[in-house]
mmCIF file of C-alpha atoms and ligand atoms in Angstrom:
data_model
loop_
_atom_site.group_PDB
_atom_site.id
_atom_site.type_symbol
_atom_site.label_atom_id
_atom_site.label_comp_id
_atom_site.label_asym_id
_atom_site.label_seq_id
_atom_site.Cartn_x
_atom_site.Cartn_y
_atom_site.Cartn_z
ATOM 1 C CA UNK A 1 -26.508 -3.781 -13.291
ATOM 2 C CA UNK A 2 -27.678 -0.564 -14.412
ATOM 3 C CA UNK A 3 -25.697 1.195 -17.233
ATOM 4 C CA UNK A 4 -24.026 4.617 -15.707
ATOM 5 C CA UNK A 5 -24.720 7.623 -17.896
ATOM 6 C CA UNK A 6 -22.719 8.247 -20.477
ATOM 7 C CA UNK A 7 -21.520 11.546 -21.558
ATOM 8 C CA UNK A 8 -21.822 13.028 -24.885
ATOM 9 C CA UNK A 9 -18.409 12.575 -26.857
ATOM 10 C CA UNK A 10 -18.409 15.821 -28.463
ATOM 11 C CA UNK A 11 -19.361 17.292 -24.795
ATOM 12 C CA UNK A 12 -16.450 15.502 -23.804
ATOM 13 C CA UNK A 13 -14.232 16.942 -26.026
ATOM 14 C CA UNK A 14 -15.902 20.382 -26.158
ATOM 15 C CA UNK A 15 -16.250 20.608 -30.074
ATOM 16 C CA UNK A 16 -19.202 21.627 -32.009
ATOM 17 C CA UNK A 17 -20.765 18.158 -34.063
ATOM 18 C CA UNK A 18 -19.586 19.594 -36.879
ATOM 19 C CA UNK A 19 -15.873 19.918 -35.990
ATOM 20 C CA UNK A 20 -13.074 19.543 -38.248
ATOM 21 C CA UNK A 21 -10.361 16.400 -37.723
ATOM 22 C CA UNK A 22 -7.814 18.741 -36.591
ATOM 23 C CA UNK A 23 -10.393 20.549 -34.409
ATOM 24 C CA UNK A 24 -11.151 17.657 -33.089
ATOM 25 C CA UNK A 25 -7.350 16.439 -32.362
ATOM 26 C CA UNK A 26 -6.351 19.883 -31.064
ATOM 27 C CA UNK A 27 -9.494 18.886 -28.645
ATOM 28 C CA UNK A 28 -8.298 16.264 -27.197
ATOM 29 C CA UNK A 29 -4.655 17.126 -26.842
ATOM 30 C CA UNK A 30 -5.502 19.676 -24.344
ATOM 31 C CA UNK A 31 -7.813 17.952 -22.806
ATOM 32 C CA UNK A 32 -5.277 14.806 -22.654
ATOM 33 C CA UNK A 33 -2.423 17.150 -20.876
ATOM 34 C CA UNK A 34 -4.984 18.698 -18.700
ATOM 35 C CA UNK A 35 -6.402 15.220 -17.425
ATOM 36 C CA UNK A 36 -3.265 13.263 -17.744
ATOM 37 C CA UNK A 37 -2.637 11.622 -13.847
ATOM 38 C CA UNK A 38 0.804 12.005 -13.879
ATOM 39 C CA UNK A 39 0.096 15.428 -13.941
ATOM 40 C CA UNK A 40 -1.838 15.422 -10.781
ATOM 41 C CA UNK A 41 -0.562 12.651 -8.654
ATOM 42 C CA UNK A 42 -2.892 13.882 -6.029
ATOM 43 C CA UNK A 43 -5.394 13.876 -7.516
ATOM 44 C CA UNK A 44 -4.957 10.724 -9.606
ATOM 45 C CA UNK A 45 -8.215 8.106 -10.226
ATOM 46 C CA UNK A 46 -9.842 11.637 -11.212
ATOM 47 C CA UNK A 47 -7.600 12.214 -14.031
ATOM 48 C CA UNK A 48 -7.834 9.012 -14.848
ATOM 49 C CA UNK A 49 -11.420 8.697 -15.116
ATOM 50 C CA UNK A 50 -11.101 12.348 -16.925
ATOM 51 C CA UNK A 51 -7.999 11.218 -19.282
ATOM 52 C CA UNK A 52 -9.896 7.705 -20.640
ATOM 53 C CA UNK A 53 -13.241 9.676 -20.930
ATOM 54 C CA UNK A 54 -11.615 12.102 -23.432
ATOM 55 C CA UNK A 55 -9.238 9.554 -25.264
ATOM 56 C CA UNK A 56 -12.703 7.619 -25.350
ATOM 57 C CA UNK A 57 -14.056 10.309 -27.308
ATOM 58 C CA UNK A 58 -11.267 11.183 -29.019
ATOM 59 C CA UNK A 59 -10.773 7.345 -30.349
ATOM 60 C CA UNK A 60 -14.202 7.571 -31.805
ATOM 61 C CA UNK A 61 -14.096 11.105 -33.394
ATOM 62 C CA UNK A 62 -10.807 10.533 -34.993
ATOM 63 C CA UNK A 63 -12.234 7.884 -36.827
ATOM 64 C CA UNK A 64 -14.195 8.651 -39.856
ATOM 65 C CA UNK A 65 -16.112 5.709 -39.644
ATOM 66 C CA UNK A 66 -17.206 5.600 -36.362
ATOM 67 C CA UNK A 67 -17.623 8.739 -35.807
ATOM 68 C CA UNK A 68 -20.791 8.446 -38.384
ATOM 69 C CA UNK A 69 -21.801 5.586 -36.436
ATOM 70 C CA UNK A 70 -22.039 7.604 -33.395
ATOM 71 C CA UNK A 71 -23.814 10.423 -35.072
ATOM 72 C CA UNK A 72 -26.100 8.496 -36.188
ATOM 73 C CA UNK A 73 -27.150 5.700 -33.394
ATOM 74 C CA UNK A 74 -25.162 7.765 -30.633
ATOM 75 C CA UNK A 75 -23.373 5.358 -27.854
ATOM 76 C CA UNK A 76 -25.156 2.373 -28.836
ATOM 77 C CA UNK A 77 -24.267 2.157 -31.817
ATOM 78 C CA UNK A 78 -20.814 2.067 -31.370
ATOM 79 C CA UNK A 79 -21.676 -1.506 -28.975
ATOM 80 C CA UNK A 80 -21.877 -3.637 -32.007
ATOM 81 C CA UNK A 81 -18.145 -2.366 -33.278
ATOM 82 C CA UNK A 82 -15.215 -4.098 -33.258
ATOM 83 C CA UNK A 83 -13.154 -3.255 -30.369
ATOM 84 C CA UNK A 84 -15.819 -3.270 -28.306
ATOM 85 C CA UNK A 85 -17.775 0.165 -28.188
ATOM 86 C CA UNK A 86 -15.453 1.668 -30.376
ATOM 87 C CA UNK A 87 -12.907 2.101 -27.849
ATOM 88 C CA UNK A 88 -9.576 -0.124 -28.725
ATOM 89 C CA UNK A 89 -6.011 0.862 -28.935
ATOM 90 C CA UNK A 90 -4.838 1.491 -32.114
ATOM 91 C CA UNK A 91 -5.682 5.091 -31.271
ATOM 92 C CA UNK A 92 -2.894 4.564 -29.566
ATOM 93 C CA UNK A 93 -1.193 5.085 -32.914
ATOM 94 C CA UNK A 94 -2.260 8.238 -32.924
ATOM 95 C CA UNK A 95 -1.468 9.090 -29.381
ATOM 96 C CA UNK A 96 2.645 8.568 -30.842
ATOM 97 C CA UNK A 97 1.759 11.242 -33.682
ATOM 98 C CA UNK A 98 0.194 13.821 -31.364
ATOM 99 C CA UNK A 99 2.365 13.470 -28.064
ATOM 100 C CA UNK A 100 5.438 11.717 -29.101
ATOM 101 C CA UNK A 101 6.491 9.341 -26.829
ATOM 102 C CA UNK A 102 6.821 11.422 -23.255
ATOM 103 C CA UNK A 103 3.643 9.614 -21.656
ATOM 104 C CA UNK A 104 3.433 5.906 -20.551
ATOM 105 C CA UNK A 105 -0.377 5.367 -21.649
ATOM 106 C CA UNK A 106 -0.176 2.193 -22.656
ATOM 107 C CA UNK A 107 0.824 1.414 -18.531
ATOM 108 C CA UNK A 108 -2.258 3.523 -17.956
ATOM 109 C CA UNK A 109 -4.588 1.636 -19.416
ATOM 110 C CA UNK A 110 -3.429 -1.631 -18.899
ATOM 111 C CA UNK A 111 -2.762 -2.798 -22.750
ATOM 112 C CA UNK A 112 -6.786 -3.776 -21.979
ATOM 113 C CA UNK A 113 -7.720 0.091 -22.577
ATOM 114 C CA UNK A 114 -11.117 -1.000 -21.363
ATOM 115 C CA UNK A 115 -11.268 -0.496 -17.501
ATOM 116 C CA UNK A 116 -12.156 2.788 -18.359
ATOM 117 C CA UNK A 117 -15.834 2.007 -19.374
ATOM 118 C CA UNK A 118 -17.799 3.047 -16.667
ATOM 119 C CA UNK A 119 -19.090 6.698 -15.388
ATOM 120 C CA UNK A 120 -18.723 5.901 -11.885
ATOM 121 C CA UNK A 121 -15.241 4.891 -10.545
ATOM 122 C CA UNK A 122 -14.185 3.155 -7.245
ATOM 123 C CA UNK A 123 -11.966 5.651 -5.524
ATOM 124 C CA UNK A 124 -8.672 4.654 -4.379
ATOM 125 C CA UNK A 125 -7.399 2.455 -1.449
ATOM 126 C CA UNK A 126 -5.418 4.364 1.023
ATOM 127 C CA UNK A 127 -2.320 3.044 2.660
ATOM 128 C CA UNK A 128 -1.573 3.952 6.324
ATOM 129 C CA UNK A 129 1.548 2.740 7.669
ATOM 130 C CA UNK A 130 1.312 2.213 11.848
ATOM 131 C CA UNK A 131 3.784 1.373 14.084
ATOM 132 C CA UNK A 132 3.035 -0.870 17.396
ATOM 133 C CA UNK A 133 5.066 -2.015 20.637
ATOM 134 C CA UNK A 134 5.377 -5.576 21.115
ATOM 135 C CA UNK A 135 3.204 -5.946 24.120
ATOM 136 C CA UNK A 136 0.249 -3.565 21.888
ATOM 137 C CA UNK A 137 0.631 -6.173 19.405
ATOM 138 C CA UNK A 138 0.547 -8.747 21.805
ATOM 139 C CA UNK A 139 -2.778 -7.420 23.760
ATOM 140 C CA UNK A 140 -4.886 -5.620 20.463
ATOM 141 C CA UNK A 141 -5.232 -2.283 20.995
ATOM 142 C CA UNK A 142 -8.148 -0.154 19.777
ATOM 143 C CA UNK A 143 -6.952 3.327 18.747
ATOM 144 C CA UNK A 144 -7.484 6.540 16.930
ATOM 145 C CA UNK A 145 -6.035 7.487 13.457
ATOM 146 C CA UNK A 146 -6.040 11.082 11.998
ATOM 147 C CA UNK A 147 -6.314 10.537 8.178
ATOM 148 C CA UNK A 148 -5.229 13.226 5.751
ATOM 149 C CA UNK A 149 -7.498 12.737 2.693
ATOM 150 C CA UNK A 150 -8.449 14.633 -0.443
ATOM 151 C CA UNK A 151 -11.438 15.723 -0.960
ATOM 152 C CA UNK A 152 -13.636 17.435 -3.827
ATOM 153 C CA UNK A 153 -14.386 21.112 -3.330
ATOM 154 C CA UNK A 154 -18.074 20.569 -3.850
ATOM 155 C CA UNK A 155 -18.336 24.755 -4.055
ATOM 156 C CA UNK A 156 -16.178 25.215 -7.711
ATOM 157 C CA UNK A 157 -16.947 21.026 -8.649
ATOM 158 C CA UNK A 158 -13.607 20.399 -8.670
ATOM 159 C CA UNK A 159 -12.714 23.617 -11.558
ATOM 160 C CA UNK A 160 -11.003 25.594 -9.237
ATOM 161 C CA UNK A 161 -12.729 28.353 -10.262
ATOM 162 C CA UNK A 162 -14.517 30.464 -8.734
ATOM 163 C CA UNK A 163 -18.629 30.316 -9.285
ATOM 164 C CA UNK A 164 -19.568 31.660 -12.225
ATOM 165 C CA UNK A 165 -16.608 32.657 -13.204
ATOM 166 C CA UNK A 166 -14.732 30.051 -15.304
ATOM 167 C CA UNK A 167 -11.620 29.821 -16.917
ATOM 168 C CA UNK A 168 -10.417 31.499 -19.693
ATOM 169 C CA UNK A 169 -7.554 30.478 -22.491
ATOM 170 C CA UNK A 170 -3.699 30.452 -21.168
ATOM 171 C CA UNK A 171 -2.187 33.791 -22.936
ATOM 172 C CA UNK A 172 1.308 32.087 -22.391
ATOM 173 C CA UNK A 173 0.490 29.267 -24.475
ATOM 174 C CA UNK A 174 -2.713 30.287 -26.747
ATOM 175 C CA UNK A 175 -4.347 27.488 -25.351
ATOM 176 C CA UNK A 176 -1.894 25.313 -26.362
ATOM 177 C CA UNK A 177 -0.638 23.923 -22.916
ATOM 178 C CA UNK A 178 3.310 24.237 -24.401
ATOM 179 C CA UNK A 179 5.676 25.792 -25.671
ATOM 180 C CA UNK A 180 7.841 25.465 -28.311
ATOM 181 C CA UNK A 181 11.367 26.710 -28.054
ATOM 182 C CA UNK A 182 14.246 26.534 -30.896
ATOM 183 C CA UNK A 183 17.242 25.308 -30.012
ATOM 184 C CA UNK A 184 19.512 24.790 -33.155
ATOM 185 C CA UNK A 185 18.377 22.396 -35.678
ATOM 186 C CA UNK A 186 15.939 21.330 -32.859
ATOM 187 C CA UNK A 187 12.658 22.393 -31.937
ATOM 188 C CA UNK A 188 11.733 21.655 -27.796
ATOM 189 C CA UNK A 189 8.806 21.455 -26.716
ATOM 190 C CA UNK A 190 8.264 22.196 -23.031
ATOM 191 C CA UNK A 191 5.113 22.103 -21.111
ATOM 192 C CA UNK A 192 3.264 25.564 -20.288
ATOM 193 C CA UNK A 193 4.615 26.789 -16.522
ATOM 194 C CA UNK A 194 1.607 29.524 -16.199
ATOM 195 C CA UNK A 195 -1.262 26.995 -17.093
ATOM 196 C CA UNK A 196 0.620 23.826 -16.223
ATOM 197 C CA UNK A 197 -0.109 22.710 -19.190
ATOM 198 C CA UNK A 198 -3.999 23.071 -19.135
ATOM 199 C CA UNK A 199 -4.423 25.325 -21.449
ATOM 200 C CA UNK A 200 -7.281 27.301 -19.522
ATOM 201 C CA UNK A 201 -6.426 29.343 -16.236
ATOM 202 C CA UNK A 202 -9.172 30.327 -13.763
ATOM 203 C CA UNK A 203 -10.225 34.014 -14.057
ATOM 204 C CA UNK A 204 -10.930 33.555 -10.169
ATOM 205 C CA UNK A 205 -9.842 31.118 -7.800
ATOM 206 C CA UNK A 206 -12.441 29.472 -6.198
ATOM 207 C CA UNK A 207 -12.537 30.688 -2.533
ATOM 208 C CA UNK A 208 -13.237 27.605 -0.924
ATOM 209 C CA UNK A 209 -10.510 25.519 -2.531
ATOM 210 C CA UNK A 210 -7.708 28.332 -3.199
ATOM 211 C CA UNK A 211 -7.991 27.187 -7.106
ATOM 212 C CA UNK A 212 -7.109 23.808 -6.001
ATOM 213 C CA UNK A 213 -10.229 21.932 -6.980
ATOM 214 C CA UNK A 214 -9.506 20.097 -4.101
ATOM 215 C CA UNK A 215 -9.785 20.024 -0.399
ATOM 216 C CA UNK A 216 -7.492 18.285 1.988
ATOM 217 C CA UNK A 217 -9.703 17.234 5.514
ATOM 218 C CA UNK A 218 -8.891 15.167 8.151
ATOM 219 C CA UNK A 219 -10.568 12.446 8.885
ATOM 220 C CA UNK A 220 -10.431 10.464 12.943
ATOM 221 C CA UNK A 221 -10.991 6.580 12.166
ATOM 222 C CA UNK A 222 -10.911 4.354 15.700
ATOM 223 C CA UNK A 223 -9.335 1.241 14.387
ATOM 224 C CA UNK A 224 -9.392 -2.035 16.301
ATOM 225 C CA UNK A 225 -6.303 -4.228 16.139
ATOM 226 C CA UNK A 226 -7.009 -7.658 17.143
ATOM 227 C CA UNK A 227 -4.099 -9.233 19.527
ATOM 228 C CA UNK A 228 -0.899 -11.290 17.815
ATOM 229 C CA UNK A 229 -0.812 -8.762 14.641
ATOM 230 C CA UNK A 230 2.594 -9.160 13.288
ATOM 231 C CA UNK A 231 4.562 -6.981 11.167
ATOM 232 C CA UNK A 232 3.261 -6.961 7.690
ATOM 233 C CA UNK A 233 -0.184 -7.217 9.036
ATOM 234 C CA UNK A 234 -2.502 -5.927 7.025
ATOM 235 C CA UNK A 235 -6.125 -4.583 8.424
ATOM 236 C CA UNK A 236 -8.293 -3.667 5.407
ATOM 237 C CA UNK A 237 -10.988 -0.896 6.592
ATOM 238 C CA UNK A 238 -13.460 -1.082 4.300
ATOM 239 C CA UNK A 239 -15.142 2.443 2.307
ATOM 240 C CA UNK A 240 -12.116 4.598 4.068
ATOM 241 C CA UNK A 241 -10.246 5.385 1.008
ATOM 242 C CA UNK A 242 -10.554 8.281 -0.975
ATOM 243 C CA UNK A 243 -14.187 8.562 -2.461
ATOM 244 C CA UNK A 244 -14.862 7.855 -6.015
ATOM 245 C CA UNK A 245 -14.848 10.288 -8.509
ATOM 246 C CA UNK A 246 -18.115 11.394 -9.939
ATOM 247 C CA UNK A 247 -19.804 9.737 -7.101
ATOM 248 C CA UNK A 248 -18.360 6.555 -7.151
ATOM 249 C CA UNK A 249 -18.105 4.253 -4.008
ATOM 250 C CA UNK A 250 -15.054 4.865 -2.052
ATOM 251 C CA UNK A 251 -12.168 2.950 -2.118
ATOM 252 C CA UNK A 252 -10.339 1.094 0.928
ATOM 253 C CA UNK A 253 -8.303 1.926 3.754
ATOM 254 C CA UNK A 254 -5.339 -0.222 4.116
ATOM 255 C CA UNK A 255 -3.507 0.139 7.267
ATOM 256 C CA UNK A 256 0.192 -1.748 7.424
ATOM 257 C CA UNK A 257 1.535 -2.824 10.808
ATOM 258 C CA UNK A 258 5.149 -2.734 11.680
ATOM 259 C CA UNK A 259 5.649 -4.282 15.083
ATOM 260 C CA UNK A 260 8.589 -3.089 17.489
ATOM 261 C CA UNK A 261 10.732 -6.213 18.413
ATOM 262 C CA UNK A 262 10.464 -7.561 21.482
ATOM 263 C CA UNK A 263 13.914 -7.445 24.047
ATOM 264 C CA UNK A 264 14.051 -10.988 24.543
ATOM 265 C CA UNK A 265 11.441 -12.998 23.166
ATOM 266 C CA UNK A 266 11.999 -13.651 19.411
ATOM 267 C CA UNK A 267 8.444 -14.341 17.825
ATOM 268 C CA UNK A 268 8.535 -17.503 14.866
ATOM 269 C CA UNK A 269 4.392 -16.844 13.950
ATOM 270 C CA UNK A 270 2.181 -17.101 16.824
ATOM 271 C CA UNK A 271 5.209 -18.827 19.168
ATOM 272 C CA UNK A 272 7.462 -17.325 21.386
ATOM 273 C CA UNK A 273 11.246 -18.124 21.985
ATOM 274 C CA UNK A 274 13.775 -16.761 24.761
ATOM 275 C CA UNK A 275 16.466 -17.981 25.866
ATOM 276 C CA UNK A 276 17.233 -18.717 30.074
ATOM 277 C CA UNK A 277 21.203 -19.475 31.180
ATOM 278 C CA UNK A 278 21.017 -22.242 34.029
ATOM 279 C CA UNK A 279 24.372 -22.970 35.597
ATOM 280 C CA UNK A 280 25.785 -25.978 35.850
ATOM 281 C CA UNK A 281 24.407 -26.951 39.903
ATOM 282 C CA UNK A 282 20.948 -25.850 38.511
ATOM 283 C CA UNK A 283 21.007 -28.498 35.362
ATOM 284 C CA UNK A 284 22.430 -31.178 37.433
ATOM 285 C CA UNK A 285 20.129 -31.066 39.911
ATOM 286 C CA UNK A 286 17.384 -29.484 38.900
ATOM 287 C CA UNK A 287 15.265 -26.277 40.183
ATOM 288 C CA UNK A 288 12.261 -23.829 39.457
ATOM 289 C CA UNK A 289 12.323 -20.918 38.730
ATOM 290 C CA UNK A 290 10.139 -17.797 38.136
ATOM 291 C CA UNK A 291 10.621 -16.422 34.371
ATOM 292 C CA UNK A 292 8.755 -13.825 32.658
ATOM 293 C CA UNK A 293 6.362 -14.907 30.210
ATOM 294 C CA UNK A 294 3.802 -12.889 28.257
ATOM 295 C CA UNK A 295 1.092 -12.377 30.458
ATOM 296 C CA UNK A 296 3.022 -11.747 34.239
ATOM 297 C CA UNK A 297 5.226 -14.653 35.334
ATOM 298 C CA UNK A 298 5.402 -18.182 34.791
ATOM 299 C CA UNK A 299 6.887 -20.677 36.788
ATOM 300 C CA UNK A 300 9.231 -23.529 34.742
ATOM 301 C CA UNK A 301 10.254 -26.295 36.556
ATOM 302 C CA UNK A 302 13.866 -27.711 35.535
ATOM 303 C CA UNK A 303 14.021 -30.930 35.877
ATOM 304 C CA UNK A 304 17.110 -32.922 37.493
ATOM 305 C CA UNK A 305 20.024 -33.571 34.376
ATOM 306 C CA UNK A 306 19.071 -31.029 32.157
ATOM 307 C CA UNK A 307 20.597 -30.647 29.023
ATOM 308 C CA UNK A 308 22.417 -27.447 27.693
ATOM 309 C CA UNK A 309 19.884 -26.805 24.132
ATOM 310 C CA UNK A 310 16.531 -28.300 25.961
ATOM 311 C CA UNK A 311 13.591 -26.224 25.099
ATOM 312 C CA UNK A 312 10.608 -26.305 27.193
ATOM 313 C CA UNK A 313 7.684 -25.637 26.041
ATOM 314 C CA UNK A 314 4.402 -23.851 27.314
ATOM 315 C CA UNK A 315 1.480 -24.504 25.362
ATOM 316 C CA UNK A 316 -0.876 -22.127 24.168
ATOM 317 C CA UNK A 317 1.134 -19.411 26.486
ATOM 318 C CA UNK A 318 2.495 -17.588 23.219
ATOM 319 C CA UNK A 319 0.528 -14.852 21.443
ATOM 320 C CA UNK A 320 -2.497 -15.099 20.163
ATOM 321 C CA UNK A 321 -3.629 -15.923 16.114
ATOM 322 C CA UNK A 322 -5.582 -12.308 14.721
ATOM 323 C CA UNK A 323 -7.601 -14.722 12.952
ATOM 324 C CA UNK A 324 -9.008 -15.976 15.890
ATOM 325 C CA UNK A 325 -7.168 -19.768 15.294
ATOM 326 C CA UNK A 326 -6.145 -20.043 19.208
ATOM 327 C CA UNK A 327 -2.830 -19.115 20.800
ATOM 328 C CA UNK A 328 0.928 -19.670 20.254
ATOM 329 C CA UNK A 329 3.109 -21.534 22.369
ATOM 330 C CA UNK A 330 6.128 -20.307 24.953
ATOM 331 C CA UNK A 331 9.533 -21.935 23.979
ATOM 332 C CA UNK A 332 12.115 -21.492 27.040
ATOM 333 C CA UNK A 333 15.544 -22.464 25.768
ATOM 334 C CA UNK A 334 17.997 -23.256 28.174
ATOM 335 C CA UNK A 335 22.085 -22.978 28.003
ATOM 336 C CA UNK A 336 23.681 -23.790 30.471
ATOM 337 C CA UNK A 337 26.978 -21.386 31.544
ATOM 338 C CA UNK A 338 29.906 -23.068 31.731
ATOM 339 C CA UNK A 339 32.022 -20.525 34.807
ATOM 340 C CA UNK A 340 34.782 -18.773 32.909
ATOM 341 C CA UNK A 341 36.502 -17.543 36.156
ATOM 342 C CA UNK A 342 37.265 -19.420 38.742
ATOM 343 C CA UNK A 343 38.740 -18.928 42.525
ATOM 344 C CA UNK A 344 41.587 -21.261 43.320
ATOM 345 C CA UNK A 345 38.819 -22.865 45.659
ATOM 346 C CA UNK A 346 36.565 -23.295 43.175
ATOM 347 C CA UNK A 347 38.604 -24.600 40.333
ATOM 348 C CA UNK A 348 39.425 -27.097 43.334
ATOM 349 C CA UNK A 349 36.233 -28.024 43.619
ATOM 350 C CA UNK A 350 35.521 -28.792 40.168
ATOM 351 C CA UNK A 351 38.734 -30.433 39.938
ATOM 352 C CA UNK A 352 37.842 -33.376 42.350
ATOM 353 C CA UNK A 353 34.344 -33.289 40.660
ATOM 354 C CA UNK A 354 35.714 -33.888 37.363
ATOM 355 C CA UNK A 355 38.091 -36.408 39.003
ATOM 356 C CA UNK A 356 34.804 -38.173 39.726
ATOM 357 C CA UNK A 357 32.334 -37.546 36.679
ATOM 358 C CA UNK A 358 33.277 -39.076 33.741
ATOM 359 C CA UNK A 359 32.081 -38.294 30.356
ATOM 360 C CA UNK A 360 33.155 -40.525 27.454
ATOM 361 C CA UNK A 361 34.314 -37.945 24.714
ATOM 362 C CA UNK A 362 33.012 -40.178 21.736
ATOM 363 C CA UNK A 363 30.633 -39.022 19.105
ATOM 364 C CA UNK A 364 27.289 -39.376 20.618
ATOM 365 C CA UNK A 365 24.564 -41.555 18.942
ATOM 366 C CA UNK A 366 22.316 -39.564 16.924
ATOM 367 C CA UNK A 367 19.366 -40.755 17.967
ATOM 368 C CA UNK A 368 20.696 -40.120 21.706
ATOM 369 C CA UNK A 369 17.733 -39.079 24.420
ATOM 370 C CA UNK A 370 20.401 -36.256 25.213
ATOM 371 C CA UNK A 371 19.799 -34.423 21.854
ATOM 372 C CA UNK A 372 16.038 -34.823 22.394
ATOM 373 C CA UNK A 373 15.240 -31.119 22.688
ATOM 374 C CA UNK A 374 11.661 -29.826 23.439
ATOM 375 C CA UNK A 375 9.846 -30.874 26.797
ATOM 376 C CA UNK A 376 6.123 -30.285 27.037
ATOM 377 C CA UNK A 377 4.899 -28.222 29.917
ATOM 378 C CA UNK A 378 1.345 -28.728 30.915
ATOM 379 C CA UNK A 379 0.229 -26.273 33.401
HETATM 380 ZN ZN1 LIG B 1 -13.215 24.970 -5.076
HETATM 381 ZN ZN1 LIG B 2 -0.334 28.007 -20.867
#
């Protein structure tokens, strides 16, 4: 692996090499609320490539001791270090004395505080949330997505500022990036409104970017979703997230499937359930019957004496598996309707049928072939 260039910590911080301690914290402050990515959530793996570089710097400047190391033997020097290349988190400690506690940066750098070693940064996955009908999710559909995404104005380098121009101190804050009110006993401090805390405003926007640094574009991806995607499905498209800051590879495109529900047929993985009333003639003595399955109809056979609860099943008629493991199977469940109104002549007629058909009302066994619920369909 070949070591990215690093940058020069006093570059970094934009001090002279003979800058004073507090120079040297005043620095970094800025250059810490400039680059912090809560600032910017836009923007973010940026900043945070931006925010470790300078605390980087910062963590070996503050420190008397390495700082002479890295005068002396420059980066590698600082390799043979405890902490590893002089970058560990007790300057944490001094992130408490110069911010107080109004920034999570312990969160942002993991408690590891080392992820932020390298020049070149992945950029970061994108989530796309789609939505699908059933019978799209059932088939695989290949489609088009329109993809807002951020980009770097390559024109200003991501300053904002217009070429050649730069940026020059905030006047509302000296530079500062806040402002210091006094309220009683109390002194507030507030962050800078004209410079957003920067401390630098651009003399001219950049025209490309407005002053944004940034560009949004859209971007057309054809995606191909493979048939039986559920909801929760995710397809990963790889290199479609937002690209890597300072020419790092791009991150990954994530796209999350919701799935519409279907009107009837309830889907348990790859199977498919619905449910079919049969009356009580068509149980007793059995019939076929045309039923809508996934692909056009399908034609279930009802046996003579079927139970209310049996479940037929179709194999390998359900929806497919998106990982390419075969196909789901059809469940028909059938209940059969007892009549709830009745002509006289009809409740006549199932009088002197019930006269005839005896059923003994005592518990049924459990292991009775009655109970015994799915029926295999090959066809
Ligand atoms: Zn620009
Ligand atoms: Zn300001």
């Amino acid at each position: 692996m070949t070591k990215a260039h690093q940058r020069d910590y006093y570059e970094v911080l934009g001090v002279t090499r003979t800058a004073a301690a507090d120079e040297i914290k005043s620095a970094y402050r800025k250059a810490a609320l400039k680059w912090h990515p809560d600032r910017d959530p836009e923007n973010k793996s940026e900043a945070e490539v931006k925010f470790r570089e300078c605390t980087e710097a910062y963590s070996v400047l503050s420190d008397a001791q390495k700082r002479q190391v890295y005068d002396t033997y420059g980066h590698a020097g600082l390799s043979g270090m405890g902490g590893g290349q002089g970058f560990d988190n007790t300057v944490f400690q001094d992130f408490h004395d110069i911010f107080g506690d109004f920034f999570g940066f312990e969160d942002l750098f993991g408690g590891g505080g080392r992820r932020g070693r390298s020049r070149t940064q992945r950029g970061s996955d994108l989530r796309y949330d789609m939505s699908l009908t059933f019978d799209e999710a059932a088939a695989g559909v290949t489609t088009k997505i329109k993809l807002p995404r951020q980009e770097y104005c390559q024109e200003c380098k991501g300053t904002g500022a217009k070429k050649g121009t730069g940026v020059q101190t905030c006047e509302a804050c000296k530079g500062r990036g806040q402002l210091a009110y006094q309220q009683g006993f109390f002194t507030i401090t507030r962050t800078c409104a004209t410079c957003q805390g920067a401390g630098q405003i651009v003399r001219e926007r950049c025209p490309e970017c407005r002053g944004q640094g940034r560009l949004e574009r859209e971007k057309t991806i054809e995606l191909r979703i493979p048939p039986g995607v559920d909801t929760g499905t995710r397809l990963r498209v790889a290199g479609e997230g937002e690209p890597g800051p300072n020419g790092g590879p791009a991150g990954d495109l994530y796209v999350v499937l919701e799935v519409k529900e279907h009107p009837f047929f309830e889907r348990r993985g790859a199977d498919l359930y619905c449910t079919i009333p049969l009356s009580i003639a068509q149980a007793t003595l059995g019939t076929e019957l045309q039923l809508p399955g996934l692909n056009g109809e399908e034609k279930l056979k009802i046996p003579e004496g079927t139970q209310s609860g049996a479940v037929f099943r179709l194999k390998g008629r359900g929806l497919a598996d998106p990982r390419g493991g075969g196909k789901g199977d059809l469940y028909y469940h059938v209940r059969v309707l007892t009549p709830t109104k009745l002509t006289r002549e009809q409740r006549k007629l199932i009088e002197q049928l019930g006269a005839m058909l005896k059923v003994e009302n005592k518990p049924a066994d459990r292991n009775s072939s009655i109970f015994d619920k799915v029926k295999d369909i090959f066809g």
